[in-house]
Amino acid sequence: MGDVQGLVLHPRILTAVRKAKLHRYAEVLRFSSADLERLTHLSAKDVGHLVREVSEAVRQRIHAATALQLLLGDCPADLKVRFLSLGCPVLDEFLRGGIPCQGLTEISGESSAGKTQFGLQLCLTVQLPEEWGGLDAGAVYICTEDAFPSKRLAQIAQQFPARGLAPLEVTKKIRFSDQIFVEHTADKDQLSKCIQSRLPILLERGVVKLVVIDSIAALFRGEYESRETTRRAKDLQSLGAQLRTVSQKYNVPVVCINQVSAVVGKRRGNGNISSSQKVIPALGLVWSSLVTTRLMVSRTEHTLQCADGSPAVVRSLEVMFSPHLPNTTSYYIVDAQGVKGLR
Amino acid sequence: MSRHIGSYPIPPYLKNKLITAGFSTAEDLEDVKPVELSKELKITPAEALEVLRVVQGDQKDPPSPDEGVKTALDMLQEEREQGGIITFCSALDELLGGGVPLTKITEFCGAPGVGKTQMGMQLAIDVQIPSAFGGLGGEAVYIDTEGSFMVHRLEDMAKAAMEHCRHIATVENNRDQLEAMADFTVEHILSRIHFYRVHDWVELVALINILPEFLQEHSKVRLVVIDSIAFPFRHDFEDLSLRTRLLNGLAQNCIRLADSHKAAVVLVNQMTTKMGHAGDGQAHLVPALGESWGHASTIRVLLFWEAGCRYARLYKSPTREEATVPYQVTVAGVRDVCVPNNMQDQATNISKEDGEGLDDHSQRKRPRIS
């Protein structure tokens, strides 16, 4: 945050501002002009000048472009629209490129629906060079409910080059399991600490360009009593804001895995779920408002023969809401190699 | 005629002196000379001259009704001429009385995923419809606080809007319209949407402070969208009175902006749960940011889901009746819900079906333009 004293203003104004103990931009902008006049004993004209200069200084750091520049990529790097591949051309096409690098993407579903598989696969694709759909960096995987499934990761990682997402000479060079930073947190204070202090160290250096939290619900479902909904809402609100800040500041995708809750009685709000489905993502409206793209995974009753002969359950991936995707459903299976979309 | 001295822009100590000396209205000062006044009040001749200039000058030429002061009739006529920004959903336009009105603040509130951002993007495109089609031919400022602005989606919608207008122009074979199409391509549309990515309330407040200067340079801007107003103010605000104060200040700046630049300001707001709102102890969904924010916007529209369909309800409006209409979001953008012809619905009476099948699962309706 900037210091008011660094602005090019008349010394008289700067002295008055210093005397009023207004040091930062935010401290000036939080007051109305009338309040500022009272605090600084400056004239309305001087205050107008001060507010304008402070606003202008803040505006300097706001990224702006026309929509055309955004589309063509002719804009500040932070505004460039990038996507992280899911590691499967079918699903990438379905999601119009993959997981967007801005904002929070939520993958929710019942237990054993395949949420974690998505998380793991993203941790691998992020390490691919940009021309092959990755972001050329590692990932942070924050576990809150279970131990990290390292065996499964090793299995997918071993098979990953065989999927042919990138030429072998490219994938050969990457040591996939070595660039995934695993963190176990047991409560939301630890998580918040991790997001605010440890994560930025990795992100700052560009070592990591993906954050996966598996799962967000585990922290918030157990810890609060039923009468503490306000406190829960507040904590969720601030956690969501922290994650969004991380995503914005470093232009990295943040993927949150979420559980579902069964619906009792009449549904309100998002009625865009097919009537056969009786679960909705956990954590309620407060959390939904913080999510940019919400995906829902679930198992279907169908099975399919895999290439190696073993049966695989057909699962569905539904876009519940997203600023750039329609509400549609796609199907996929999980086999030894990971998540694969079905045409 | 007899305006009180206190109401003139004169320094307070001079006012005091005038009043103690017995000059209480402008009439009392009518025939006074500066020299007399300076002796009478024991002030310098320069000050006396200043006072008289302010008071008498005002007397001599009272502001003519043409400048500054408007009658209600003037304003009515102005508003009629201004028109609004149509949404491509005729039912919604009807609900709002001809689209989103200029010089006013319109707020769209709704649960996540109901189409608030889509509405913002659609309006940013529709504000640019050329005047040959009865549109405003304006530009838009889009302030994104949430990171939910997706330019690829905007491109889809711009393409649909362009093809729609081209279709109208070809069918009616109107030369003006066909000419206007040259300036209404996807590239042009996108280049006329000025996008800002804002990260916190400080940046938002600063941007709104500085926006009048930007609008001065870009005089064609007719729409300012803030998507969303709620997000920067909903987390980590311990001091709620500060929040209220900041929001009020923002709202005032928005009104000023809307009024002085003849622009529509569209705010997107989230919803929150309120317990025992109607006295029945049940949880209800209400727009976020609290009671006092409810006064900020002139028009408030609630967007919600019911039984798998999207609805818009006019919640607050100075001119229109409270009503609820259905709408849908298709690949092309915000559109009318198709109703079978035998059904009576307000959505069908104005718009004609559009033959061109741009997207297969929706029959697009012609906007009520031209």
mmCIF file of N, CA and C in Angstrom, chain A residues 137-186:
data_model
loop_
_atom_site.group_PDB
_atom_site.id
_atom_site.type_symbol
_atom_site.label_atom_id
_atom_site.label_comp_id
_atom_site.label_asym_id
_atom_site.label_seq_id
_atom_site.Cartn_x
_atom_site.Cartn_y
_atom_site.Cartn_z
ATOM 1 N N ALA A 137 4.944 -25.440 -13.835
ATOM 2 C CA ALA A 137 5.315 -25.245 -12.439
ATOM 3 C C ALA A 137 4.673 -26.335 -11.605
ATOM 4 N N GLY A 138 5.048 -26.384 -10.338
ATOM 5 C CA GLY A 138 4.525 -27.418 -9.465
ATOM 6 C C GLY A 138 3.171 -27.066 -8.868
ATOM 7 N N ALA A 139 2.770 -27.863 -7.872
ATOM 8 C CA ALA A 139 1.465 -27.658 -7.259
ATOM 9 C C ALA A 139 1.570 -27.822 -5.750
ATOM 10 N N VAL A 140 0.619 -27.183 -5.058
ATOM 11 C CA VAL A 140 0.501 -27.391 -3.618
ATOM 12 C C VAL A 140 -0.795 -28.146 -3.380
ATOM 13 N N TYR A 141 -0.710 -29.220 -2.651
ATOM 14 C CA TYR A 141 -1.900 -30.022 -2.370
ATOM 15 C C TYR A 141 -2.136 -29.997 -0.869
ATOM 16 N N ILE A 142 -3.214 -29.360 -0.462
ATOM 17 C CA ILE A 142 -3.491 -29.235 0.971
ATOM 18 C C ILE A 142 -4.560 -30.257 1.363
ATOM 19 N N CYS A 143 -4.188 -31.185 2.213
ATOM 20 C CA CYS A 143 -5.133 -32.214 2.645
ATOM 21 C C CYS A 143 -5.723 -31.817 3.983
ATOM 22 N N THR A 144 -7.009 -31.955 4.123
ATOM 23 C CA THR A 144 -7.608 -31.651 5.415
ATOM 24 C C THR A 144 -8.353 -32.840 5.985
ATOM 25 N N GLU A 145 -8.759 -33.773 5.162
ATOM 26 C CA GLU A 145 -9.565 -34.849 5.748
ATOM 27 C C GLU A 145 -8.830 -36.175 5.813
ATOM 28 N N ASP A 146 -8.006 -36.460 4.836
ATOM 29 C CA ASP A 146 -7.395 -37.767 4.726
ATOM 30 C C ASP A 146 -5.895 -37.595 4.572
ATOM 31 N N ALA A 147 -5.181 -38.694 4.674
ATOM 32 C CA ALA A 147 -3.761 -38.626 4.341
ATOM 33 C C ALA A 147 -3.648 -38.480 2.824
ATOM 34 N N PHE A 148 -2.595 -37.874 2.375
ATOM 35 C CA PHE A 148 -2.420 -37.669 0.943
ATOM 36 C C PHE A 148 -2.265 -39.027 0.238
ATOM 37 N N PRO A 149 -3.034 -39.274 -0.807
ATOM 38 C CA PRO A 149 -2.986 -40.580 -1.486
ATOM 39 C C PRO A 149 -1.740 -40.718 -2.345
ATOM 40 N N SER A 150 -0.584 -40.870 -1.684
ATOM 41 C CA SER A 150 0.669 -40.833 -2.434
ATOM 42 C C SER A 150 0.841 -42.044 -3.344
ATOM 43 N N LYS A 151 0.265 -43.178 -2.928
ATOM 44 C CA LYS A 151 0.372 -44.365 -3.766
ATOM 45 C C LYS A 151 -0.333 -44.156 -5.089
ATOM 46 N N ARG A 152 -1.530 -43.622 -4.978
ATOM 47 C CA ARG A 152 -2.330 -43.381 -6.180
ATOM 48 C C ARG A 152 -1.615 -42.353 -7.074
ATOM 49 N N LEU A 153 -1.051 -41.348 -6.443
ATOM 50 C CA LEU A 153 -0.336 -40.335 -7.218
ATOM 51 C C LEU A 153 0.823 -40.974 -7.980
ATOM 52 N N ALA A 154 1.557 -41.832 -7.277
ATOM 53 C CA ALA A 154 2.693 -42.486 -7.906
ATOM 54 C C ALA A 154 2.232 -43.293 -9.120
ATOM 55 N N GLN A 155 1.082 -43.952 -8.968
ATOM 56 C CA GLN A 155 0.542 -44.752 -10.067
ATOM 57 C C GLN A 155 0.190 -43.875 -11.276
ATOM 58 N N ILE A 156 -0.544 -42.788 -10.999
ATOM 59 C CA ILE A 156 -0.922 -41.907 -12.116
ATOM 60 C C ILE A 156 0.309 -41.275 -12.739
ATOM 61 N N ALA A 157 1.235 -40.862 -11.867
ATOM 62 C CA ALA A 157 2.424 -40.170 -12.362
ATOM 63 C C ALA A 157 3.247 -41.088 -13.260
ATOM 64 N N GLN A 158 3.306 -42.344 -12.881
ATOM 65 C CA GLN A 158 4.090 -43.305 -13.654
ATOM 66 C C GLN A 158 3.486 -43.497 -15.035
ATOM 67 N N GLN A 159 2.176 -43.535 -15.069
ATOM 68 C CA GLN A 159 1.476 -43.774 -16.338
ATOM 69 C C GLN A 159 1.299 -42.487 -17.147
ATOM 70 N N PHE A 160 1.550 -41.375 -16.497
ATOM 71 C CA PHE A 160 1.192 -40.093 -17.123
ATOM 72 C C PHE A 160 1.849 -39.853 -18.482
ATOM 73 N N PRO A 161 3.158 -40.109 -18.621
ATOM 74 C CA PRO A 161 3.772 -39.879 -19.930
ATOM 75 C C PRO A 161 3.114 -40.726 -21.020
ATOM 76 N N ALA A 162 2.617 -41.898 -20.655
ATOM 77 C CA ALA A 162 2.007 -42.792 -21.633
ATOM 78 C C ALA A 162 0.709 -42.238 -22.202
ATOM 79 N N ARG A 163 0.138 -41.250 -21.556
ATOM 80 C CA ARG A 163 -1.129 -40.701 -22.051
ATOM 81 C C ARG A 163 -0.951 -39.831 -23.277
ATOM 82 N N GLY A 164 0.270 -39.482 -23.545
ATOM 83 C CA GLY A 164 0.543 -38.771 -24.785
ATOM 84 C C GLY A 164 0.042 -37.350 -24.827
ATOM 85 N N LEU A 165 0.002 -36.687 -23.687
ATOM 86 C CA LEU A 165 -0.446 -35.301 -23.680
ATOM 87 C C LEU A 165 0.644 -34.391 -24.213
ATOM 88 N N ALA A 166 1.884 -34.835 -24.050
ATOM 89 C CA ALA A 166 3.027 -34.070 -24.545
ATOM 90 C C ALA A 166 4.032 -35.092 -25.065
ATOM 91 N N PRO A 167 4.902 -34.690 -25.966
ATOM 92 C CA PRO A 167 5.894 -35.625 -26.482
ATOM 93 C C PRO A 167 6.740 -36.228 -25.363
ATOM 94 N N LEU A 168 7.190 -37.437 -25.578
ATOM 95 C CA LEU A 168 7.931 -38.144 -24.532
ATOM 96 C C LEU A 168 9.183 -37.404 -24.085
ATOM 97 N N GLU A 169 9.859 -36.770 -25.052
ATOM 98 C CA GLU A 169 11.101 -36.073 -24.658
ATOM 99 C C GLU A 169 10.815 -34.921 -23.696
ATOM 100 N N VAL A 170 9.587 -34.401 -23.774
ATOM 101 C CA VAL A 170 9.217 -33.343 -22.829
ATOM 102 C C VAL A 170 8.885 -33.948 -21.468
ATOM 103 N N THR A 171 8.033 -34.956 -21.464
ATOM 104 C CA THR A 171 7.597 -35.528 -20.187
ATOM 105 C C THR A 171 8.726 -36.257 -19.471
ATOM 106 N N LYS A 172 9.693 -36.763 -20.245
ATOM 107 C CA LYS A 172 10.802 -37.495 -19.638
ATOM 108 C C LYS A 172 11.599 -36.615 -18.671
ATOM 109 N N LYS A 173 11.675 -35.330 -19.053
ATOM 110 C CA LYS A 173 12.508 -34.420 -18.260
ATOM 111 C C LYS A 173 11.853 -34.025 -16.937
ATOM 112 N N ILE A 174 10.529 -34.150 -16.886
ATOM 113 C CA ILE A 174 9.840 -33.673 -15.687
ATOM 114 C C ILE A 174 9.774 -34.773 -14.635
ATOM 115 N N ARG A 175 10.184 -34.410 -13.406
ATOM 116 C CA ARG A 175 10.047 -35.388 -12.321
ATOM 117 C C ARG A 175 8.751 -35.078 -11.601
ATOM 118 N N PHE A 176 7.703 -35.742 -12.074
ATOM 119 C CA PHE A 176 6.354 -35.341 -11.678
ATOM 120 C C PHE A 176 6.110 -35.339 -10.168
ATOM 121 N N SER A 177 6.512 -36.410 -9.483
ATOM 122 C CA SER A 177 6.183 -36.496 -8.049
ATOM 123 C C SER A 177 6.989 -35.518 -7.214
ATOM 124 N N ASP A 178 8.014 -34.969 -7.801
ATOM 125 C CA ASP A 178 8.930 -34.134 -7.045
ATOM 126 C C ASP A 178 8.469 -32.690 -6.913
ATOM 127 N N GLN A 179 7.480 -32.330 -7.691
ATOM 128 C CA GLN A 179 7.075 -30.920 -7.684
ATOM 129 C C GLN A 179 5.711 -30.698 -7.046
ATOM 130 N N ILE A 180 5.269 -31.679 -6.304
ATOM 131 C CA ILE A 180 3.980 -31.511 -5.636
ATOM 132 C C ILE A 180 4.244 -31.368 -4.146
ATOM 133 N N PHE A 181 3.879 -30.231 -3.608
ATOM 134 C CA PHE A 181 4.111 -29.957 -2.200
ATOM 135 C C PHE A 181 2.859 -30.320 -1.419
ATOM 136 N N VAL A 182 2.987 -31.242 -0.514
ATOM 137 C CA VAL A 182 1.815 -31.701 0.223
ATOM 138 C C VAL A 182 1.820 -31.085 1.610
ATOM 139 N N GLU A 183 0.665 -30.666 2.025
ATOM 140 C CA GLU A 183 0.527 -30.006 3.330
ATOM 141 C C GLU A 183 -0.701 -30.612 4.003
ATOM 142 N N HIS A 184 -0.545 -31.008 5.243
ATOM 143 C CA HIS A 184 -1.710 -31.495 5.978
ATOM 144 C C HIS A 184 -2.113 -30.448 7.000
ATOM 145 N N THR A 185 -3.365 -30.045 6.978
ATOM 146 C CA THR A 185 -3.825 -29.107 7.997
ATOM 147 C C THR A 185 -5.050 -29.699 8.663
ATOM 148 N N ALA A 186 -5.152 -29.472 9.959
ATOM 149 C CA ALA A 186 -6.241 -30.096 10.692
ATOM 150 C C ALA A 186 -7.354 -29.122 11.035
#
